[in-house]
mmCIF file of C-alpha atoms in Angstrom:
data_model
loop_
_atom_site.group_PDB
_atom_site.id
_atom_site.type_symbol
_atom_site.label_atom_id
_atom_site.label_comp_id
_atom_site.label_asym_id
_atom_site.label_seq_id
_atom_site.Cartn_x
_atom_site.Cartn_y
_atom_site.Cartn_z
ATOM 1 C CA MET D 1 -22.673 -12.991 14.614
ATOM 2 C CA PRO D 2 -22.199 -8.734 14.002
ATOM 3 C CA LEU D 3 -23.912 -7.824 11.034
ATOM 4 C CA ALA D 4 -22.157 -4.578 8.985
ATOM 5 C CA THR D 5 -22.556 -2.878 6.182
ATOM 6 C CA ALA D 6 -19.929 -3.845 3.289
ATOM 7 C CA ALA D 7 -18.583 -2.853 -0.353
ATOM 8 C CA VAL D 8 -18.821 -5.905 -2.093
ATOM 9 C CA VAL D 9 -17.471 -6.411 -5.887
ATOM 10 C CA ARG D 10 -19.680 -9.617 -6.742
ATOM 11 C CA ALA D 11 -16.793 -10.139 -10.193
ATOM 12 C CA ARG D 12 -14.519 -9.011 -12.467
ATOM 13 C CA ASP D 13 -14.921 -5.238 -13.208
ATOM 14 C CA HIS D 14 -18.165 -4.988 -11.249
ATOM 15 C CA ALA D 15 -19.169 -2.341 -9.549
ATOM 16 C CA PHE D 16 -18.748 -1.839 -5.350
ATOM 17 C CA THR D 17 -21.857 -2.437 -4.099
ATOM 18 C CA LEU D 18 -23.138 -1.461 -0.278
ATOM 19 C CA GLU D 19 -24.969 -4.748 1.414
ATOM 20 C CA GLU D 20 -25.470 -6.108 4.722
ATOM 21 C CA ILE D 21 -22.815 -8.886 5.701
ATOM 22 C CA ARG D 22 -22.449 -11.116 8.831
ATOM 23 C CA LEU D 23 -19.248 -11.355 10.512
ATOM 24 C CA ASP D 24 -17.832 -14.294 12.702
ATOM 25 C CA ALA D 25 -17.274 -13.234 16.266
ATOM 26 C CA PRO D 26 -13.280 -12.854 16.689
ATOM 27 C CA ARG D 27 -11.375 -16.309 17.764
ATOM 28 C CA PRO D 28 -8.948 -15.801 20.231
ATOM 29 C CA ASP D 29 -6.401 -13.874 18.082
ATOM 30 C CA GLU D 30 -8.381 -11.525 16.236
ATOM 31 C CA VAL D 31 -10.455 -8.499 16.933
ATOM 32 C CA LEU D 32 -13.072 -6.369 16.010
ATOM 33 C CA VAL D 33 -12.941 -2.778 14.681
ATOM 34 C CA ARG D 34 -15.710 -0.327 14.179
ATOM 35 C CA MET D 35 -13.725 1.171 10.579
ATOM 36 C CA ARG D 36 -13.336 4.957 10.542
ATOM 37 C CA ALA D 37 -11.647 5.437 7.467
ATOM 38 C CA VAL D 38 -10.284 3.282 4.963
ATOM 39 C CA GLY D 39 -7.732 3.726 1.801
ATOM 40 C CA ILE D 40 -8.688 2.758 -2.003
ATOM 41 C CA CYS D 41 -5.122 1.268 -3.062
ATOM 42 C CA HIS D 42 -4.140 -0.225 -6.264
ATOM 43 C CA THR D 43 -4.377 -3.585 -5.438
ATOM 44 C CA ASP D 44 -7.887 -3.010 -4.177
ATOM 45 C CA LEU D 45 -8.479 -2.018 -7.646
ATOM 46 C CA SER D 46 -6.262 -4.765 -9.254
ATOM 47 C CA VAL D 47 -8.559 -7.263 -7.775
ATOM 48 C CA ARG D 48 -11.605 -5.774 -9.086
ATOM 49 C CA ALA D 49 -9.744 -5.685 -12.525
ATOM 50 C CA GLY D 50 -8.948 -9.213 -12.617
ATOM 51 C CA ARG D 51 -5.041 -8.265 -12.414
ATOM 52 C CA THR D 52 -4.361 -9.593 -8.766
ATOM 53 C CA PRO D 53 -5.932 -13.300 -8.261
ATOM 54 C CA PHE D 54 -8.333 -12.883 -5.601
ATOM 55 C CA PRO D 55 -11.800 -15.226 -5.360
ATOM 56 C CA LEU D 56 -14.859 -13.223 -5.679
ATOM 57 C CA PRO D 57 -17.242 -12.180 -4.573
ATOM 58 C CA ALA D 58 -15.815 -10.237 -1.919
ATOM 59 C CA VAL D 59 -14.703 -7.470 0.405
ATOM 60 C CA LEU D 60 -11.597 -5.788 -0.097
ATOM 61 C CA GLY D 61 -10.114 -2.933 1.644
ATOM 62 C CA HIS D 62 -6.613 -3.211 3.638
ATOM 63 C CA GLU D 63 -5.538 0.305 4.848
ATOM 64 C CA GLY D 64 -7.951 0.704 7.517
ATOM 65 C CA THR D 65 -8.452 2.535 11.136
ATOM 66 C CA GLY D 66 -10.827 2.317 13.563
ATOM 67 C CA THR D 67 -12.107 1.476 17.559
ATOM 68 C CA VAL D 68 -11.621 -2.200 18.784
ATOM 69 C CA GLU D 69 -15.186 -3.090 19.927
ATOM 70 C CA ALA D 70 -14.125 -6.703 20.854
ATOM 71 C CA VAL D 71 -11.059 -8.940 21.279
ATOM 72 C CA GLY D 72 -10.335 -12.541 21.532
ATOM 73 C CA THR D 73 -9.675 -14.266 24.507
ATOM 74 C CA ALA D 74 -6.125 -14.154 23.974
ATOM 75 C CA VAL D 75 -5.447 -10.491 22.570
ATOM 76 C CA THR D 76 -3.601 -8.767 24.985
ATOM 77 C CA SER D 77 -1.902 -5.910 22.773
ATOM 78 C CA VAL D 78 -5.333 -4.001 22.311
ATOM 79 C CA ALA D 79 -8.780 -3.518 24.134
ATOM 80 C CA PRO D 80 -12.101 -2.250 23.305
ATOM 81 C CA GLY D 81 -12.260 1.467 22.794
ATOM 82 C CA ASP D 82 -8.870 1.430 21.563
ATOM 83 C CA THR D 83 -8.247 3.030 18.373
ATOM 84 C CA VAL D 84 -6.043 1.276 16.025
ATOM 85 C CA ALA D 85 -4.123 1.068 12.492
ATOM 86 C CA MET D 86 -4.549 -1.535 10.190
ATOM 87 C CA SER D 87 -1.895 -3.121 7.936
ATOM 88 C CA PHE D 88 -1.139 -6.524 6.799
ATOM 89 C CA ALA D 89 -1.468 -10.154 8.479
ATOM 90 C CA SER D 90 2.057 -12.189 9.212
ATOM 91 C CA CYS D 91 2.144 -15.367 11.353
ATOM 92 C CA GLY D 92 4.144 -14.555 14.036
ATOM 93 C CA ALA D 93 5.872 -17.834 14.618
ATOM 94 C CA CYS D 94 8.147 -18.513 11.290
ATOM 95 C CA PRO D 95 11.593 -17.526 10.820
ATOM 96 C CA ALA D 96 11.153 -14.071 9.326
ATOM 97 C CA CYS D 97 8.742 -13.291 11.919
ATOM 98 C CA LEU D 98 10.778 -14.533 14.618
ATOM 99 C CA THR D 99 13.981 -12.243 13.496
ATOM 100 C CA GLY D 100 11.593 -9.070 12.573
ATOM 101 C CA HIS D 101 10.894 -9.565 9.160
ATOM 102 C CA PRO D 102 7.033 -9.884 8.795
ATOM 103 C CA VAL D 103 6.583 -8.839 5.279
ATOM 104 C CA ARG D 104 8.830 -12.019 4.583
ATOM 105 C CA CYS D 105 6.453 -14.203 6.485
ATOM 106 C CA ALA D 106 6.262 -17.955 5.138
ATOM 107 C CA HIS D 107 2.374 -17.625 5.266
ATOM 108 C CA TRP D 108 2.262 -14.365 3.453
ATOM 109 C CA PRO D 109 0.389 -14.820 0.160
ATOM 110 C CA ALA D 110 -2.685 -17.167 2.082
ATOM 111 C CA LEU D 111 -2.737 -14.636 5.077
ATOM 112 C CA ASN D 112 -3.231 -11.667 2.922
ATOM 113 C CA LEU D 113 -3.946 -12.769 -0.466
ATOM 114 C CA PHE D 114 -5.421 -15.663 -2.961
ATOM 115 C CA GLY D 115 -7.333 -17.731 -0.076
ATOM 116 C CA GLY D 116 -10.181 -15.123 0.871
ATOM 117 C CA SER D 117 -10.696 -16.917 3.833
ATOM 118 C CA ARG D 118 -9.054 -17.621 7.156
ATOM 119 C CA PRO D 119 -6.001 -20.158 6.177
ATOM 120 C CA ASP D 120 -7.991 -22.800 7.613
ATOM 121 C CA GLY D 121 -10.858 -22.270 4.794
ATOM 122 C CA SER D 122 -13.268 -20.890 7.646
ATOM 123 C CA PRO D 123 -14.942 -17.699 6.668
ATOM 124 C CA THR D 124 -14.651 -14.100 7.897
ATOM 125 C CA VAL D 125 -17.701 -12.775 6.419
ATOM 126 C CA ARG D 126 -21.244 -14.179 4.739
ATOM 127 C CA GLY D 127 -23.884 -12.672 2.916
ATOM 128 C CA THR D 128 -27.202 -12.029 4.319
ATOM 129 C CA GLY D 129 -30.613 -11.987 2.790
ATOM 130 C CA ARG D 130 -30.575 -13.665 -0.714
ATOM 131 C CA HIS D 131 -27.119 -14.218 -0.438
ATOM 132 C CA ALA D 132 -26.901 -15.926 2.713
ATOM 133 C CA ASP D 133 -26.204 -19.179 0.989
ATOM 134 C CA ALA D 134 -23.757 -18.231 -1.475
ATOM 135 C CA PRO D 135 -19.933 -18.094 -0.780
ATOM 136 C CA LEU D 136 -18.433 -14.817 -0.080
ATOM 137 C CA HIS D 137 -14.965 -14.123 0.322
ATOM 138 C CA GLY D 138 -13.066 -11.510 3.156
ATOM 139 C CA HIS D 139 -9.684 -11.974 5.349
ATOM 140 C CA PHE D 140 -8.239 -9.761 2.223
ATOM 141 C CA PHE D 141 -4.460 -8.381 3.862
ATOM 142 C CA GLY D 142 -6.148 -10.195 7.048
ATOM 143 C CA GLN D 143 -8.929 -7.243 7.359
ATOM 144 C CA SER D 144 -11.435 -6.974 4.449
ATOM 145 C CA SER D 145 -11.869 -3.178 5.698
ATOM 146 C CA PHE D 146 -14.392 -1.815 3.029
ATOM 147 C CA ALA D 147 -17.263 -2.402 5.485
ATOM 148 C CA THR D 148 -18.115 -0.571 8.718
ATOM 149 C CA LEU D 149 -17.151 -3.399 10.885
ATOM 150 C CA ALA D 150 -13.530 -5.327 10.117
ATOM 151 C CA LEU D 151 -12.775 -8.625 11.520
ATOM 152 C CA ALA D 152 -9.123 -8.605 11.562
ATOM 153 C CA SER D 153 -5.790 -10.534 12.974
ATOM 154 C CA VAL D 154 -4.265 -9.058 15.820
ATOM 155 C CA ARG D 155 -1.017 -9.262 14.371
ATOM 156 C CA ASP D 156 -2.748 -6.627 11.529
ATOM 157 C CA VAL D 157 -3.762 -4.125 14.011
ATOM 158 C CA VAL D 158 -1.391 -1.189 15.458
ATOM 159 C CA PRO D 159 -2.393 0.971 18.540
ATOM 160 C CA VAL D 160 -2.583 4.949 17.695
ATOM 161 C CA PRO D 161 -3.408 7.902 19.344
ATOM 162 C CA ALA D 162 -7.004 8.613 18.855
ATOM 163 C CA ASP D 163 -6.764 12.514 18.647
ATOM 164 C CA LEU D 164 -5.136 11.717 15.256
ATOM 165 C CA PRO D 165 -7.354 12.461 11.556
ATOM 166 C CA PRO D 166 -9.004 9.197 10.749
ATOM 167 C CA HIS D 167 -7.928 10.129 7.176
ATOM 168 C CA VAL D 168 -4.474 10.845 7.723
ATOM 169 C CA VAL D 169 -3.808 7.420 9.795
ATOM 170 C CA ALA D 170 -6.001 5.126 7.470
ATOM 171 C CA PRO D 171 -3.128 5.049 4.436
ATOM 172 C CA LEU D 172 -0.214 4.157 6.504
ATOM 173 C CA GLY D 173 -1.279 0.943 6.742
ATOM 174 C CA CYS D 174 0.009 0.017 2.956
ATOM 175 C CA GLY D 175 0.688 2.883 0.342
ATOM 176 C CA VAL D 176 2.313 5.722 2.749
ATOM 177 C CA GLN D 177 4.292 3.024 5.025
ATOM 178 C CA THR D 178 5.618 1.464 0.810
ATOM 179 C CA GLY D 179 6.934 4.548 -0.409
ATOM 180 C CA ALA D 180 8.471 5.668 2.822
ATOM 181 C CA GLY D 181 9.667 2.482 4.242
ATOM 182 C CA ALA D 182 11.224 1.617 0.476
ATOM 183 C CA VAL D 183 13.105 4.910 0.888
ATOM 184 C CA LEU D 184 14.286 4.776 4.722
ATOM 185 C CA ASN D 185 13.949 0.845 4.986
ATOM 186 C CA VAL D 186 15.150 -0.687 2.348
ATOM 187 C CA LEU D 187 17.557 1.831 -0.525
ATOM 188 C CA ARG D 188 18.664 4.669 2.162
ATOM 189 C CA PRO D 189 20.159 7.185 -0.272
ATOM 190 C CA GLU D 190 23.247 8.718 1.646
ATOM 191 C CA THR D 191 24.490 12.133 1.399
ATOM 192 C CA GLY D 192 24.856 13.482 -2.105
ATOM 193 C CA HIS D 193 22.802 10.729 -3.587
ATOM 194 C CA THR D 194 20.407 11.316 -6.337
ATOM 195 C CA LEU D 195 17.052 9.244 -5.924
ATOM 196 C CA ALA D 196 14.801 9.120 -9.025
ATOM 197 C CA VAL D 197 11.367 7.844 -8.238
ATOM 198 C CA TYR D 198 9.695 6.834 -11.339
ATOM 199 C CA GLY D 199 5.623 6.889 -10.641
ATOM 200 C CA THR D 200 4.169 9.911 -8.216
ATOM 201 C CA GLY D 201 1.245 8.173 -6.800
ATOM 202 C CA SER D 202 0.649 7.312 -3.258
ATOM 203 C CA VAL D 203 3.325 5.521 -3.062
ATOM 204 C CA GLY D 204 5.439 7.572 -4.893
ATOM 205 C CA LEU D 205 5.050 10.792 -3.419
ATOM 206 C CA ALA D 206 5.579 8.868 0.359
ATOM 207 C CA ALA D 207 9.046 8.217 -1.122
ATOM 208 C CA VAL D 208 9.311 11.902 -2.137
ATOM 209 C CA MET D 209 8.472 12.688 1.254
ATOM 210 C CA ALA D 210 10.255 10.234 3.018
ATOM 211 C CA ALA D 211 13.540 11.232 0.735
ATOM 212 C CA ARG D 212 13.176 14.691 2.007
ATOM 213 C CA LEU D 213 14.090 13.189 5.481
ATOM 214 C CA THR D 214 17.401 11.928 4.232
ATOM 215 C CA ALA D 215 20.911 13.468 2.791
ATOM 216 C CA ALA D 216 19.682 12.784 -0.536
ATOM 217 C CA THR D 217 20.873 15.502 -3.156
ATOM 218 C CA ARG D 218 18.740 14.991 -5.744
ATOM 219 C CA VAL D 219 15.151 13.836 -5.335
ATOM 220 C CA VAL D 220 13.696 13.394 -9.167
ATOM 221 C CA ALA D 221 9.843 12.403 -9.954
ATOM 222 C CA VAL D 222 9.346 11.114 -13.102
ATOM 223 C CA ASP D 223 5.560 11.145 -14.048
ATOM 224 C CA PRO D 224 3.629 12.051 -16.988
ATOM 225 C CA HIS D 225 0.784 13.955 -14.859
ATOM 226 C CA PRO D 226 1.406 17.807 -14.381
ATOM 227 C CA GLY D 227 -0.578 18.122 -11.153
ATOM 228 C CA ARG D 228 1.284 15.008 -9.857
ATOM 229 C CA ARG D 229 4.324 16.525 -10.749
ATOM 230 C CA ALA D 230 3.790 19.735 -9.300
ATOM 231 C CA LEU D 231 2.915 18.017 -5.930
ATOM 232 C CA ALA D 232 5.897 16.136 -5.913
ATOM 233 C CA LEU D 233 8.386 18.965 -6.343
ATOM 234 C CA ARG D 234 5.837 20.509 -3.355
ATOM 235 C CA LEU D 235 6.817 17.532 -1.166
ATOM 236 C CA GLY D 236 10.257 17.518 -1.823
ATOM 237 C CA ALA D 237 11.220 16.865 -5.175
ATOM 238 C CA THR D 238 14.124 18.725 -6.612
ATOM 239 C CA HIS D 239 13.385 17.937 -9.917
ATOM 240 C CA ALA D 240 10.501 16.760 -12.214
ATOM 241 C CA VAL D 241 10.371 15.121 -15.529
ATOM 242 C CA ASP D 242 7.693 14.403 -17.988
ATOM 243 C CA PRO D 243 8.220 11.261 -19.650
ATOM 244 C CA ARG D 244 6.161 11.805 -22.444
ATOM 245 C CA GLY D 245 8.676 15.086 -23.415
ATOM 246 C CA ALA D 246 11.808 14.044 -22.951
ATOM 247 C CA ASP D 247 13.583 10.586 -22.074
ATOM 248 C CA PRO D 248 13.751 9.816 -18.345
ATOM 249 C CA LEU D 249 16.904 8.099 -19.147
ATOM 250 C CA GLU D 250 18.436 11.041 -20.630
ATOM 251 C CA ALA D 251 17.275 13.495 -18.024
ATOM 252 C CA VAL D 252 18.587 11.617 -15.064
ATOM 253 C CA ARG D 253 21.849 11.588 -16.706
ATOM 254 C CA ASP D 254 21.458 15.227 -17.699
ATOM 255 C CA LEU D 255 20.742 16.675 -14.085
ATOM 256 C CA THR D 256 23.608 14.117 -12.458
ATOM 257 C CA GLY D 257 26.569 15.120 -15.155
ATOM 258 C CA GLY D 258 26.412 11.943 -16.424
ATOM 259 C CA HIS D 259 26.606 9.887 -13.265
ATOM 260 C CA GLY D 260 23.185 8.256 -12.789
ATOM 261 C CA ALA D 261 20.730 7.659 -10.137
ATOM 262 C CA ASP D 262 22.528 6.213 -6.648
ATOM 263 C CA ARG D 263 18.963 5.175 -5.974
ATOM 264 C CA ALA D 264 15.891 4.454 -7.692
ATOM 265 C CA LEU D 265 12.324 3.004 -7.176
ATOM 266 C CA GLU D 266 10.076 1.896 -9.930
ATOM 267 C CA THR D 267 6.413 2.382 -8.885
ATOM 268 C CA SER D 268 4.103 2.394 -11.995
ATOM 269 C CA GLY D 269 4.102 -1.557 -12.518
ATOM 270 C CA LEU D 270 5.392 -1.222 -16.548
ATOM 271 C CA PRO D 271 8.200 -3.143 -17.635
ATOM 272 C CA ARG D 272 9.461 -0.402 -19.751
ATOM 273 C CA VAL D 273 9.769 1.987 -17.055
ATOM 274 C CA LEU D 274 11.688 -0.226 -14.826
ATOM 275 C CA ARG D 275 13.929 -0.936 -17.214
ATOM 276 C CA GLN D 276 14.445 2.562 -18.035
ATOM 277 C CA ALA D 277 14.737 3.095 -14.041
ATOM 278 C CA VAL D 278 17.676 0.395 -14.440
ATOM 279 C CA ASP D 279 19.248 1.852 -17.073
ATOM 280 C CA GLY D 280 19.584 4.894 -15.671
ATOM 281 C CA LEU D 281 21.096 3.680 -12.191
ATOM 282 C CA ALA D 282 24.694 4.750 -11.535
ATOM 283 C CA VAL D 283 27.364 2.504 -11.165
ATOM 284 C CA GLY D 284 27.054 -0.179 -8.373
ATOM 285 C CA GLY D 285 23.292 1.870 -8.052
ATOM 286 C CA VAL D 286 19.767 0.027 -6.204
ATOM 287 C CA CYS D 287 16.678 -0.220 -8.109
ATOM 288 C CA GLY D 288 13.860 -0.913 -5.488
ATOM 289 C CA VAL D 289 10.692 -2.490 -7.018
ATOM 290 C CA VAL D 290 7.100 -1.356 -5.957
ATOM 291 C CA GLY D 291 4.792 -1.667 -8.938
ATOM 292 C CA ALA D 292 3.075 -4.774 -9.099
ATOM 293 C CA PRO D 293 2.414 -5.973 -12.974
ATOM 294 C CA PRO D 294 0.044 -9.083 -13.556
ATOM 295 C CA ALA D 295 1.875 -12.415 -12.092
ATOM 296 C CA GLY D 296 4.304 -13.974 -15.138
ATOM 297 C CA THR D 297 5.295 -10.156 -16.542
ATOM 298 C CA ASP D 298 8.945 -9.824 -16.972
ATOM 299 C CA VAL D 299 11.343 -7.306 -18.445
ATOM 300 C CA ARG D 300 14.550 -7.013 -20.664
ATOM 301 C CA LEU D 301 17.762 -6.383 -19.169
ATOM 302 C CA ASP D 302 20.934 -5.897 -20.817
ATOM 303 C CA VAL D 303 23.093 -8.589 -19.554
ATOM 304 C CA PRO D 304 26.286 -6.875 -20.391
ATOM 305 C CA ARG D 305 25.395 -3.579 -18.999
ATOM 306 C CA MET D 306 24.528 -5.357 -15.399
ATOM 307 C CA LEU D 307 27.952 -6.960 -15.549
ATOM 308 C CA ASP D 308 29.946 -4.116 -16.257
ATOM 309 C CA ARG D 309 27.788 -1.504 -13.375
ATOM 310 C CA GLY D 310 27.078 -4.063 -10.916
ATOM 311 C CA PRO D 311 23.161 -2.728 -10.212
ATOM 312 C CA ARG D 312 20.856 -4.292 -7.718
ATOM 313 C CA ILE D 313 17.296 -4.502 -8.168
ATOM 314 C CA VAL D 314 15.566 -4.957 -4.979
ATOM 315 C CA GLY D 315 11.724 -6.212 -4.844
ATOM 316 C CA VAL D 316 10.187 -4.127 -2.048
ATOM 317 C CA ASN D 317 7.292 -5.647 -0.142
ATOM 318 C CA GLN D 318 5.021 -3.304 2.457
ATOM 319 C CA GLY D 319 8.109 -1.043 2.786
ATOM 320 C CA GLY D 320 9.758 -3.829 4.436
ATOM 321 C CA VAL D 321 8.509 -2.261 7.598
ATOM 322 C CA VAL D 322 7.336 -3.766 11.075
ATOM 323 C CA PRO D 323 3.976 -1.852 11.077
ATOM 324 C CA ARG D 324 4.317 -1.554 15.561
ATOM 325 C CA ALA D 325 7.305 0.115 14.671
ATOM 326 C CA PHE D 326 7.112 2.126 11.353
ATOM 327 C CA ILE D 327 3.525 3.201 11.471
ATOM 328 C CA PRO D 328 4.042 5.614 14.717
ATOM 329 C CA ALA D 329 7.084 6.556 13.677
ATOM 330 C CA LEU D 330 5.487 7.902 10.766
ATOM 331 C CA LEU D 331 2.894 9.751 12.845
ATOM 332 C CA ASP D 332 5.177 11.358 14.656
ATOM 333 C CA LEU D 333 6.829 12.595 11.655
ATOM 334 C CA TYR D 334 2.997 13.693 10.791
ATOM 335 C CA ARG D 335 2.794 15.688 14.067
ATOM 336 C CA ALA D 336 6.013 17.474 13.250
ATOM 337 C CA GLY D 337 4.835 18.744 10.199
ATOM 338 C CA ARG D 338 7.502 16.528 8.355
ATOM 339 C CA LEU D 339 5.509 13.956 6.501
ATOM 340 C CA PRO D 340 2.594 15.948 5.183
ATOM 341 C CA VAL D 341 0.558 13.229 4.292
ATOM 342 C CA ASP D 342 -2.711 15.134 4.035
ATOM 343 C CA ALA D 343 -1.261 16.798 1.038
ATOM 344 C CA ILE D 344 -1.784 13.535 -1.279
ATOM 345 C CA VAL D 345 -5.523 12.445 0.414
ATOM 346 C CA GLU D 346 -8.906 13.433 -0.521
ATOM 347 C CA THR D 347 -11.980 12.056 1.533
ATOM 348 C CA PHE D 348 -14.936 10.348 0.114
ATOM 349 C CA PRO D 349 -17.931 9.009 2.009
ATOM 350 C CA PHE D 350 -18.331 5.479 2.241
ATOM 351 C CA GLY D 351 -21.078 5.323 0.020
ATOM 352 C CA ALA D 352 -19.441 7.099 -2.827
ATOM 353 C CA ILE D 353 -17.147 4.371 -2.611
ATOM 354 C CA GLU D 354 -17.707 3.990 -6.613
ATOM 355 C CA ASP D 355 -16.906 7.614 -7.256
ATOM 356 C CA ALA D 356 -13.523 7.438 -5.070
ATOM 357 C CA ALA D 357 -12.499 4.432 -7.158
ATOM 358 C CA ALA D 358 -12.995 6.390 -10.214
ATOM 359 C CA ALA D 359 -11.090 9.020 -9.266
ATOM 360 C CA ALA D 360 -8.213 6.778 -8.050
ATOM 361 C CA MET D 361 -8.009 4.973 -11.769
ATOM 362 C CA SER D 362 -8.236 8.263 -13.775
ATOM 363 C CA GLY D 363 -5.514 10.131 -11.958
ATOM 364 C CA ALA D 364 -7.697 12.771 -10.625
ATOM 365 C CA VAL D 365 -6.846 12.299 -6.905
ATOM 366 C CA VAL D 366 -3.574 10.540 -5.477
ATOM 367 C CA LYS D 367 -4.968 8.694 -2.232
ATOM 368 C CA PRO D 368 -9.073 8.526 -2.300
ATOM 369 C CA VAL D 369 -9.781 7.588 1.754
ATOM 370 C CA LEU D 370 -13.229 6.705 2.613
ATOM 371 C CA THR D 371 -14.732 7.951 5.930
ATOM 372 C CA LEU D 372 -17.155 6.175 7.850
ATOM 373 C CA THR D 373 -17.892 8.486 10.772
#
């Protein structure tokens, strides 16, 4: 069983601590990856804060990239020495997976969240030393990549060129593909449309970058953080709105001559912001919902207005993408200078994970990426 160093969170609101762990050898459908970089995502921090249910203590991390060290006996899509990006897990056998919709996998919650182990209950990671006999949970998004080595499902990994910067590849596996996919795969703004993006963290800014690749006429970024509004304008937004100084609903109406937004993307997870996004839609407009508040959160909507205006509200998971097709396409766009992912990334050494997490929580950094080279 290989040994690795992992960032372990032992209890709610506790710091990440670097500890030695032991990983299982790869099962037939698994891949062992030596990590080179991994992004910190809102979901990792939400688990640590107790807002997203996942058993602790745990090894989190789900935006990894690295080099394959070993593969299971049934793996043919990658080999030792290959560079891979890592994304979410899916079963590959349910009706959704078989029809090209792995984000709708019937086993998505068990494979990515909640369990902390393989679906059969067996652990993928174990503690060592004084923690050797205590439970340690992994298999987070099928990978648990806050570690020098990660044991992943083969359906998590996507072969990518070895010459690309790891800090660019890593966030594609969740945050970037979620925002870009929400725009390109789900909302699909048309010629002359206005897209309003509520919240310009990594997902929102990825959506802004993707919107620049469409025929949308206006891309409106709504965020209280002045630095992020400025970055959104640099990355493709045509307008930026400070919700502390202006009513976003009125601002969007003013910018569109009273028409409203044809498409909206809500990334903040705040119910009041989702209500604003829906109320600000044009007749027949579509609002994609990406922000994930705690389970049980609801939002009040004006039902007569729903009947009059016919909006659609669509939940978006991971941008609705097929990672093996979408991540290589994003990398082609990056190479062409059309998706400047590195503009939202700041790197931190793996040992500085607490600094990186603090920078993410404060908003000082859009997308912290830990490097393990």
